[in-house]
Amino acid sequence: MAMLRAAKHAVRALGSRTPDSSPFSRMLHSSTGSKKIVGVFYKANEYASMNPKFVGCVEGSLGIRDWLESQGHQYIVTDDKEGPNCELEKHIADMHVLITTPFHPAYVTEERIKRAKNLQLLLTAGIGSDHIDLKAAAEAGLTVAEVTGSNVVSVAEDELMRILVLVRNFLPGYHQVINGKWNVAAIAHRAYDLEGKTIGTVGAGRIGKLLLQRLKPFNCNLLYHDRIKMDPEMEKETGAKFEEDLDKMLPKCDVIVINTPLTEKTRGLFNREKIGKLKKGVLIVNNARGAIMDTQAVADACSSGHIAGYSGDVWYPQPAPKDHPWRYMPNQAMTPHISGTTIDAQLRYAAGVKDMLDRYFKGEEFPPQHYIVKEGKLASQYQ
């Protein structure tokens, strides 16, 4: 009888508890009922109708609008993400899910997170969630996830293209043609073969490994620096050599490719001092994140010739302002952030977002590799 009375007392005590007010009270559970989902993507305008598979834009809306609305959910999509009066700000207070993209990032600051009282889930359509204050998201008990692997092939192929564009001094020749000129010497004096050159990747995750695999047929000397050494089979397949000390690897390289995530440790990693230690005439490809580089230091090194060529599609901030120094520095082959948003990649990350939303509605776990923040903890690459 004493045990029975104790059990009844425990049940009454549980029933009388106040709602959980812990930092993790917003963590994902079975999520029934109508949800407000906001997506922030780039606008395609006249290009939207040119390809029915163009789903990564505002007009395409990841191809999930009918599916969401048929289940009673509200789906707001916009490209207006900056300033106190932008469209995104109108929905901060009551949205449950925010879908963002690295190609037109909505910067999810600590201040925005504090005002988003209903927010539970932050999804990145693509790879790279550094536009989100991940520490603040973790402290608020939010879940952050991305579609890991969705555009790694797209980015690796783009990096290989940029390496060749720089090594072969392609852009000056293209500019000659469209400007009605013809001067072979102005191109040839710094055009080289890729074969025999030393190429180092700073970071050898999914994209870095794919790049090394694609570079092997060119008979280059391949180096890589990463916090984790590749397994022996992958090293043998690519012929890449592990360099534990980044500062010792960099001066050896004719070409440096940035393949590391943006973290507090890598932010501004390539500052004036680091760049000064690179081989004079080095070529740099950066499709990782613009903020890994010291913007002005890169522009100055391109102007002096210390960096003979710089190419990438990542800037800080994005979209890049009209007066961004990289737009006007010499020896650059920059583009808007496009490498990971090919049509093939869009279809993959759209499918990944839909799968995670479906799991969210059902209260199911996501594939473990997709989590960036879960239960107050950051994924290892962001720690």
Short mmCIF file of C-alpha atoms in Angstrom, two decimals:
data_model
loop_
_atom_site.label_atom_id
_atom_site.label_comp_id
_atom_site.label_asym_id
_atom_site.label_seq_id
_atom_site.Cartn_x
_atom_site.Cartn_y
_atom_site.Cartn_z
CA MET A 1 0.00 0.00 0.00
CA ALA A 2 2.84 2.36 0.82
CA MET A 3 4.31 1.77 -2.65
CA LEU A 4 0.90 2.42 -4.24
CA ARG A 5 0.50 5.70 -2.35
CA ALA A 6 4.00 6.74 -3.42
CA ALA A 7 3.24 5.97 -7.05
CA LYS A 8 0.01 8.01 -6.95
CA HIS A 9 1.89 10.91 -5.37
CA ALA A 10 4.51 10.78 -8.14
CA VAL A 11 1.83 10.82 -10.85
CA ARG A 12 0.14 13.85 -9.26
CA ALA A 13 3.51 15.62 -9.01
CA LEU A 14 4.26 15.04 -12.70
CA GLY A 15 0.83 16.30 -13.68
CA SER A 16 1.27 19.51 -11.72
CA ARG A 17 4.63 20.52 -13.24
CA THR A 18 4.85 23.78 -15.14
CA PRO A 19 5.81 23.61 -18.84
CA ASP A 20 9.50 23.09 -19.52
CA SER A 21 11.30 26.42 -19.64
CA SER A 22 14.77 24.95 -20.18
CA PRO A 23 16.98 26.18 -23.05
CA PHE A 24 16.05 23.05 -25.00
CA SER A 25 12.28 23.42 -24.72
CA ARG A 26 12.04 24.17 -28.49
CA MET A 27 13.65 20.93 -29.57
CA LEU A 28 11.83 18.89 -32.19
CA HIS A 29 9.15 16.47 -31.11
CA SER A 30 6.20 15.04 -32.99
CA SER A 31 5.04 18.14 -34.83
CA THR A 32 1.32 18.01 -35.61
CA GLY A 33 -0.94 20.81 -36.73
CA SER A 34 -0.54 23.56 -39.28
CA LYS A 35 2.93 25.10 -39.47
CA LYS A 36 4.20 28.36 -40.90
CA ILE A 37 7.21 27.74 -43.11
CA VAL A 38 9.29 30.57 -44.58
CA GLY A 39 11.74 30.09 -47.45
CA VAL A 40 14.35 32.63 -48.52
CA PHE A 41 15.75 32.08 -52.03
CA TYR A 42 17.15 34.17 -54.89
CA LYS A 43 14.68 35.54 -57.42
CA ALA A 44 14.86 34.20 -60.98
CA ASN A 45 12.58 36.73 -62.71
CA GLU A 46 12.54 36.08 -66.48
CA TYR A 47 14.76 33.00 -66.12
CA ALA A 48 12.25 31.14 -63.94
CA SER A 49 10.18 29.91 -66.87
CA MET A 50 13.15 28.81 -68.98
CA ASN A 51 13.60 25.47 -67.22
CA PRO A 52 10.84 23.56 -65.41
CA LYS A 53 13.49 22.00 -63.17
CA PHE A 54 14.66 25.40 -61.92
CA VAL A 55 13.33 24.88 -58.38
CA GLY A 56 15.95 26.65 -56.27
CA CYS A 57 14.55 30.16 -56.83
CA VAL A 58 11.65 32.09 -55.32
CA GLU A 59 9.42 31.16 -58.25
CA GLY A 60 10.30 27.46 -58.04
CA SER A 61 10.05 27.41 -54.23
CA LEU A 62 11.88 24.03 -54.13
CA GLY A 63 8.83 22.49 -55.84
CA ILE A 64 7.13 21.84 -52.49
CA ARG A 65 4.40 24.49 -52.35
CA ASP A 66 1.51 22.25 -53.48
CA TRP A 67 2.65 19.46 -51.17
CA LEU A 68 2.86 21.76 -48.14
CA GLU A 69 -0.39 23.59 -48.75
CA SER A 70 -2.28 20.34 -49.40
CA GLN A 71 -1.40 19.37 -45.84
CA GLY A 72 -2.69 22.64 -44.43
CA HIS A 73 0.66 24.36 -43.90
CA GLN A 74 1.41 27.99 -44.74
CA TYR A 75 4.38 28.55 -47.04
CA ILE A 76 5.83 32.04 -47.44
CA VAL A 77 8.68 32.50 -49.96
CA THR A 78 10.71 35.66 -50.49
CA ASP A 79 14.07 37.03 -51.57
CA ASP A 80 13.68 40.11 -49.33
CA LYS A 81 15.87 39.37 -46.32
CA GLU A 82 17.76 42.49 -45.22
CA GLY A 83 16.78 45.46 -43.09
CA PRO A 84 14.09 46.07 -40.46
CA ASN A 85 11.28 46.39 -42.99
CA CYS A 86 12.10 43.39 -45.20
CA GLU A 87 9.57 40.65 -45.90
CA LEU A 88 11.43 38.11 -43.76
CA GLU A 89 11.13 40.36 -40.69
CA LYS A 90 7.33 40.29 -40.97
CA HIS A 91 7.33 36.54 -40.30
CA ILE A 92 10.10 36.17 -37.70
CA ALA A 93 7.76 36.20 -34.70
CA ASP A 94 5.43 33.37 -35.71
CA MET A 95 7.27 31.12 -38.18
CA HIS A 96 7.96 27.51 -37.17
CA VAL A 97 10.48 26.63 -39.90
CA LEU A 98 12.94 28.78 -41.85
CA ILE A 99 14.49 27.41 -45.04
CA THR A 100 17.59 29.32 -46.16
CA THR A 101 20.24 28.84 -48.81
CA PRO A 102 23.97 29.64 -49.00
CA PHE A 103 23.44 31.22 -52.44
CA HIS A 104 21.20 34.00 -51.12
CA PRO A 105 21.73 33.69 -47.37
CA ALA A 106 19.29 35.03 -44.83
CA TYR A 107 21.59 35.90 -41.94
CA VAL A 108 20.00 34.33 -38.86
CA THR A 109 21.48 36.36 -36.04
CA GLU A 110 21.16 35.89 -32.29
CA GLU A 111 18.80 38.87 -32.23
CA ARG A 112 16.52 37.30 -34.85
CA ILE A 113 16.56 33.98 -33.02
CA LYS A 114 15.46 35.65 -29.77
CA ARG A 115 12.46 37.19 -31.54
CA ALA A 116 11.47 33.95 -33.29
CA LYS A 117 9.44 32.53 -30.39
CA ASN A 118 7.77 29.77 -32.43
CA LEU A 119 10.85 28.76 -34.41
CA GLN A 120 11.87 25.11 -34.08
CA LEU A 121 13.74 24.19 -37.24
CA LEU A 122 16.30 25.89 -39.48
CA LEU A 123 16.92 24.09 -42.78
CA THR A 124 19.67 24.90 -45.27
CA ALA A 125 18.80 24.05 -48.87
CA GLY A 126 22.34 23.09 -49.80
CA ILE A 127 25.52 22.79 -47.75
CA GLY A 128 27.00 25.27 -45.29
CA SER A 129 25.02 26.79 -42.43
CA ASP A 130 27.45 29.49 -41.32
CA HIS A 131 24.90 32.21 -42.17
CA ILE A 132 23.19 31.06 -38.99
CA ASP A 133 24.50 31.98 -35.53
CA LEU A 134 24.93 28.33 -34.63
CA LYS A 135 25.88 28.98 -31.02
CA ALA A 136 22.74 31.05 -30.48
CA ALA A 137 20.67 28.38 -32.24
CA ALA A 138 22.10 25.70 -29.95
CA GLU A 139 21.47 27.77 -26.83
CA ALA A 140 17.87 28.37 -27.95
CA GLY A 141 17.28 24.64 -28.43
CA LEU A 142 16.75 24.91 -32.17
CA THR A 143 17.50 22.17 -34.66
CA VAL A 144 19.68 23.15 -37.62
CA ALA A 145 20.08 20.76 -40.54
CA GLU A 146 21.31 20.85 -44.12
CA VAL A 147 21.20 18.52 -47.11
CA THR A 148 24.65 17.03 -46.69
CA GLY A 149 26.16 15.80 -49.94
CA SER A 150 23.53 17.43 -52.15
CA ASN A 151 25.92 19.59 -54.17
CA VAL A 152 29.41 18.25 -53.47
CA VAL A 153 29.87 17.01 -57.06
CA SER A 154 28.69 20.37 -58.39
CA VAL A 155 31.21 22.31 -56.28
CA ALA A 156 34.13 19.95 -56.94
CA GLU A 157 33.58 20.17 -60.71
CA ASP A 158 33.41 23.94 -60.48
CA GLU A 159 36.69 24.06 -58.53
CA LEU A 160 38.43 21.99 -61.19
CA MET A 161 37.15 24.38 -63.86
CA ARG A 162 38.43 27.40 -61.93
CA ILE A 163 41.86 25.84 -61.47
CA LEU A 164 42.15 25.36 -65.23
CA VAL A 165 40.84 28.86 -65.96
CA LEU A 166 43.59 30.34 -63.76
CA VAL A 167 46.45 28.05 -64.76
CA ARG A 168 45.80 28.52 -68.49
CA ASN A 169 45.24 32.29 -68.12
CA PHE A 170 41.92 31.87 -69.90
CA LEU A 171 40.08 35.07 -69.02
CA PRO A 172 42.43 37.59 -70.69
CA GLY A 173 42.03 35.65 -73.93
CA TYR A 174 38.25 35.70 -73.63
CA HIS A 175 38.30 39.43 -72.95
CA GLN A 176 40.48 40.00 -76.02
CA VAL A 177 37.96 38.24 -78.23
CA ILE A 178 34.92 40.18 -77.03
CA ASN A 179 36.88 43.46 -77.18
CA GLY A 180 38.04 42.91 -80.76
CA LYS A 181 41.70 42.37 -79.87
CA TRP A 182 44.31 39.70 -80.70
CA ASN A 183 47.50 39.47 -78.64
CA VAL A 184 48.78 35.93 -78.07
CA ALA A 185 51.80 37.08 -76.05
CA ALA A 186 49.59 38.88 -73.50
CA ILE A 187 48.05 35.50 -72.65
CA ALA A 188 50.90 33.06 -73.20
CA HIS A 189 53.44 34.78 -70.94
CA ARG A 190 51.68 33.33 -67.88
CA ALA A 191 49.78 30.31 -69.20
CA TYR A 192 50.95 26.94 -67.86
CA ASP A 193 50.17 23.25 -67.96
CA LEU A 194 48.44 21.79 -64.91
CA GLU A 195 50.59 18.66 -65.09
CA GLY A 196 53.42 18.64 -62.57
CA LYS A 197 52.07 21.51 -60.47
CA THR A 198 51.65 21.21 -56.71
CA ILE A 199 48.04 21.66 -55.65
CA GLY A 200 47.03 21.79 -52.01
CA THR A 201 43.51 21.66 -50.61
CA VAL A 202 42.82 23.24 -47.24
CA GLY A 203 40.15 20.81 -46.10
CA ALA A 204 39.54 17.33 -47.44
CA GLY A 205 35.95 16.55 -46.62
CA ARG A 206 33.41 15.41 -49.19
CA ILE A 207 34.22 18.17 -51.69
CA GLY A 208 37.97 18.07 -51.10
CA LYS A 209 38.12 14.32 -51.71
CA LEU A 210 36.08 14.60 -54.92
CA LEU A 211 38.41 17.33 -56.16
CA LEU A 212 41.50 15.24 -55.43
CA GLN A 213 39.96 12.30 -57.33
CA ARG A 214 39.30 14.54 -60.33
CA LEU A 215 42.80 16.02 -60.24
CA LYS A 216 44.65 12.70 -60.20
CA PRO A 217 44.50 12.16 -64.02
CA PHE A 218 46.30 15.49 -64.50
CA ASN A 219 49.45 14.07 -62.87
CA CYS A 220 49.78 16.81 -60.28
CA ASN A 221 51.53 16.71 -56.94
CA LEU A 222 48.54 16.62 -54.58
CA LEU A 223 48.65 17.74 -50.94
CA TYR A 224 45.91 18.11 -48.36
CA HIS A 225 45.53 19.56 -44.87
CA ASP A 226 42.62 18.56 -42.66
CA ARG A 227 41.86 17.95 -39.01
CA ILE A 228 41.26 14.30 -39.89
CA LYS A 229 43.63 12.19 -41.98
CA MET A 230 42.03 10.35 -44.89
CA ASP A 231 41.90 6.59 -44.76
CA PRO A 232 44.83 4.83 -46.48
CA GLU A 233 42.67 3.57 -49.37
CA MET A 234 41.58 7.10 -50.31
CA GLU A 235 45.14 8.39 -50.02
CA LYS A 236 46.29 5.59 -52.32
CA GLU A 237 43.46 6.23 -54.79
CA THR A 238 44.13 9.96 -55.06
CA GLY A 239 47.88 9.90 -54.49
CA ALA A 240 47.42 12.84 -52.11
CA LYS A 241 49.88 13.41 -49.28
CA PHE A 242 48.70 14.52 -45.83
CA GLU A 243 50.21 17.74 -44.49
CA GLU A 244 49.59 18.09 -40.76
CA ASP A 245 51.08 21.58 -40.55
CA LEU A 246 49.17 24.06 -42.72
CA ASP A 247 51.91 26.68 -42.57
CA LYS A 248 54.41 24.18 -43.96
CA MET A 249 52.08 23.04 -46.75
CA LEU A 250 51.05 26.43 -48.11
CA PRO A 251 54.48 27.65 -49.38
CA LYS A 252 54.86 24.43 -51.38
CA CYS A 253 51.71 25.04 -53.42
CA ASP A 254 51.36 26.48 -56.90
CA VAL A 255 47.59 26.30 -56.47
CA ILE A 256 45.66 26.46 -53.19
CA VAL A 257 42.01 25.41 -52.99
CA ILE A 258 39.92 26.33 -49.95
CA ASN A 259 37.60 23.52 -48.89
CA THR A 260 37.12 24.14 -45.18
CA PRO A 261 33.93 25.28 -43.43
CA LEU A 262 33.66 28.77 -42.01
CA THR A 263 34.07 28.55 -38.24
CA GLU A 264 35.44 30.87 -35.58
CA LYS A 265 38.80 29.19 -36.15
CA THR A 266 38.82 29.65 -39.94
CA ARG A 267 37.24 33.12 -40.11
CA GLY A 268 39.92 35.43 -41.50
CA LEU A 269 42.37 32.51 -41.66
CA PHE A 270 44.05 33.89 -44.80
CA ASN A 271 45.05 37.26 -43.43
CA ARG A 272 47.84 39.50 -44.64
CA GLU A 273 50.47 37.56 -42.70
CA LYS A 274 49.34 34.16 -44.00
CA ILE A 275 49.14 35.39 -47.58
CA GLY A 276 52.62 36.86 -47.27
CA LYS A 277 54.00 33.36 -46.63
CA LEU A 278 52.54 31.93 -49.83
CA LYS A 279 54.66 31.32 -52.92
CA LYS A 280 54.85 34.45 -55.09
CA GLY A 281 52.59 33.92 -58.08
CA VAL A 282 50.29 31.47 -56.25
CA LEU A 283 46.81 30.78 -57.61
CA ILE A 284 43.90 30.50 -55.19
CA VAL A 285 40.44 28.98 -55.68
CA ASN A 286 37.87 29.54 -52.95
CA ASN A 287 34.38 28.07 -53.25
CA ALA A 288 34.14 27.57 -49.48
CA ARG A 289 33.29 30.90 -47.81
CA GLY A 290 34.42 34.44 -48.52
CA ALA A 291 34.93 35.30 -44.86
CA ILE A 292 37.77 32.76 -44.60
CA MET A 293 39.82 35.36 -46.47
CA ASP A 294 40.82 38.87 -45.42
CA THR A 295 39.05 40.74 -48.20
CA GLN A 296 41.44 43.67 -48.55
CA ALA A 297 44.54 41.51 -48.07
CA VAL A 298 43.48 39.37 -51.06
CA ALA A 299 42.79 42.45 -53.20
CA ASP A 300 46.16 43.97 -52.31
CA ALA A 301 48.03 40.70 -53.03
CA CYS A 302 46.31 40.41 -56.43
CA SER A 303 47.28 44.00 -57.21
CA SER A 304 50.92 43.41 -56.28
CA GLY A 305 51.10 40.11 -58.16
CA HIS A 306 51.86 38.06 -55.06
CA ILE A 307 48.60 36.26 -55.85
CA ALA A 308 48.73 35.71 -59.62
CA GLY A 309 45.08 34.67 -59.84
CA TYR A 310 42.09 34.36 -57.53
CA SER A 311 38.84 32.66 -58.43
CA GLY A 312 35.76 31.68 -56.49
CA ASP A 313 32.06 32.21 -56.09
CA VAL A 314 31.86 33.09 -52.40
CA TRP A 315 31.87 36.60 -50.99
CA TYR A 316 31.16 38.33 -47.71
CA PRO A 317 28.53 39.59 -47.47
CA GLN A 318 26.26 38.07 -50.10
CA PRO A 319 25.06 39.44 -52.43
CA ALA A 320 28.34 41.33 -52.76
CA PRO A 321 27.96 45.13 -52.73
CA LYS A 322 28.86 47.00 -55.90
CA ASP A 323 31.98 48.44 -54.27
CA HIS A 324 33.35 45.09 -53.06
CA PRO A 325 37.15 45.14 -53.74
CA TRP A 326 37.14 41.72 -55.35
CA ARG A 327 34.99 43.01 -58.21
CA TYR A 328 37.78 45.33 -59.34
CA MET A 329 41.05 43.64 -58.36
CA PRO A 330 43.25 42.39 -61.23
CA ASN A 331 43.77 38.71 -62.07
CA GLN A 332 40.42 37.57 -60.70
CA ALA A 333 37.89 35.13 -62.11
CA MET A 334 35.05 35.69 -59.67
CA THR A 335 31.37 34.89 -60.17
CA PRO A 336 28.26 35.13 -58.01
CA HIS A 337 27.67 32.15 -55.69
CA ILE A 338 26.72 29.56 -58.31
CA SER A 339 28.91 26.47 -57.96
CA GLY A 340 26.49 24.48 -55.79
CA THR A 341 23.22 25.54 -57.39
CA THR A 342 23.30 23.71 -60.71
CA ILE A 343 19.94 22.31 -61.78
CA ASP A 344 21.08 18.83 -60.73
CA ALA A 345 22.08 20.13 -57.29
CA GLN A 346 18.80 22.02 -56.90
CA LEU A 347 16.81 18.85 -57.47
CA ARG A 348 18.91 17.01 -54.88
CA TYR A 349 18.68 19.63 -52.16
CA ALA A 350 14.98 20.26 -52.85
CA ALA A 351 14.32 16.54 -52.37
CA GLY A 352 16.39 16.57 -49.18
CA VAL A 353 14.46 19.52 -47.74
CA LYS A 354 11.14 17.84 -48.53
CA ASP A 355 12.29 14.62 -46.85
CA MET A 356 13.34 16.46 -43.67
CA LEU A 357 10.10 18.45 -43.55
CA ASP A 358 8.13 15.23 -43.90
CA ARG A 359 10.12 13.71 -41.03
CA TYR A 360 9.60 16.88 -38.97
CA PHE A 361 5.84 16.71 -39.43
CA LYS A 362 5.89 13.06 -38.34
CA GLY A 363 8.25 13.64 -35.41
CA GLU A 364 10.93 11.41 -36.93
CA GLU A 365 14.71 11.73 -36.80
CA PHE A 366 16.65 13.14 -39.75
CA PRO A 367 19.54 11.26 -41.36
CA PRO A 368 22.34 11.81 -38.80
CA GLN A 369 24.76 13.39 -41.29
CA HIS A 370 22.27 16.24 -41.93
CA TYR A 371 22.32 17.61 -38.39
CA ILE A 372 24.37 20.76 -37.76
CA VAL A 373 22.81 21.57 -34.38
CA LYS A 374 20.93 18.96 -32.41
CA GLU A 375 19.98 18.96 -28.73
CA GLY A 376 22.22 21.93 -28.03
CA LYS A 377 25.31 20.44 -29.66
CA LEU A 378 27.11 21.55 -32.80
CA ALA A 379 28.34 19.14 -35.46
CA SER A 380 32.03 18.37 -35.15
CA GLN A 381 33.08 20.47 -38.17
CA TYR A 382 31.70 23.60 -36.50
CA GLN A 383 33.22 22.98 -33.07
#
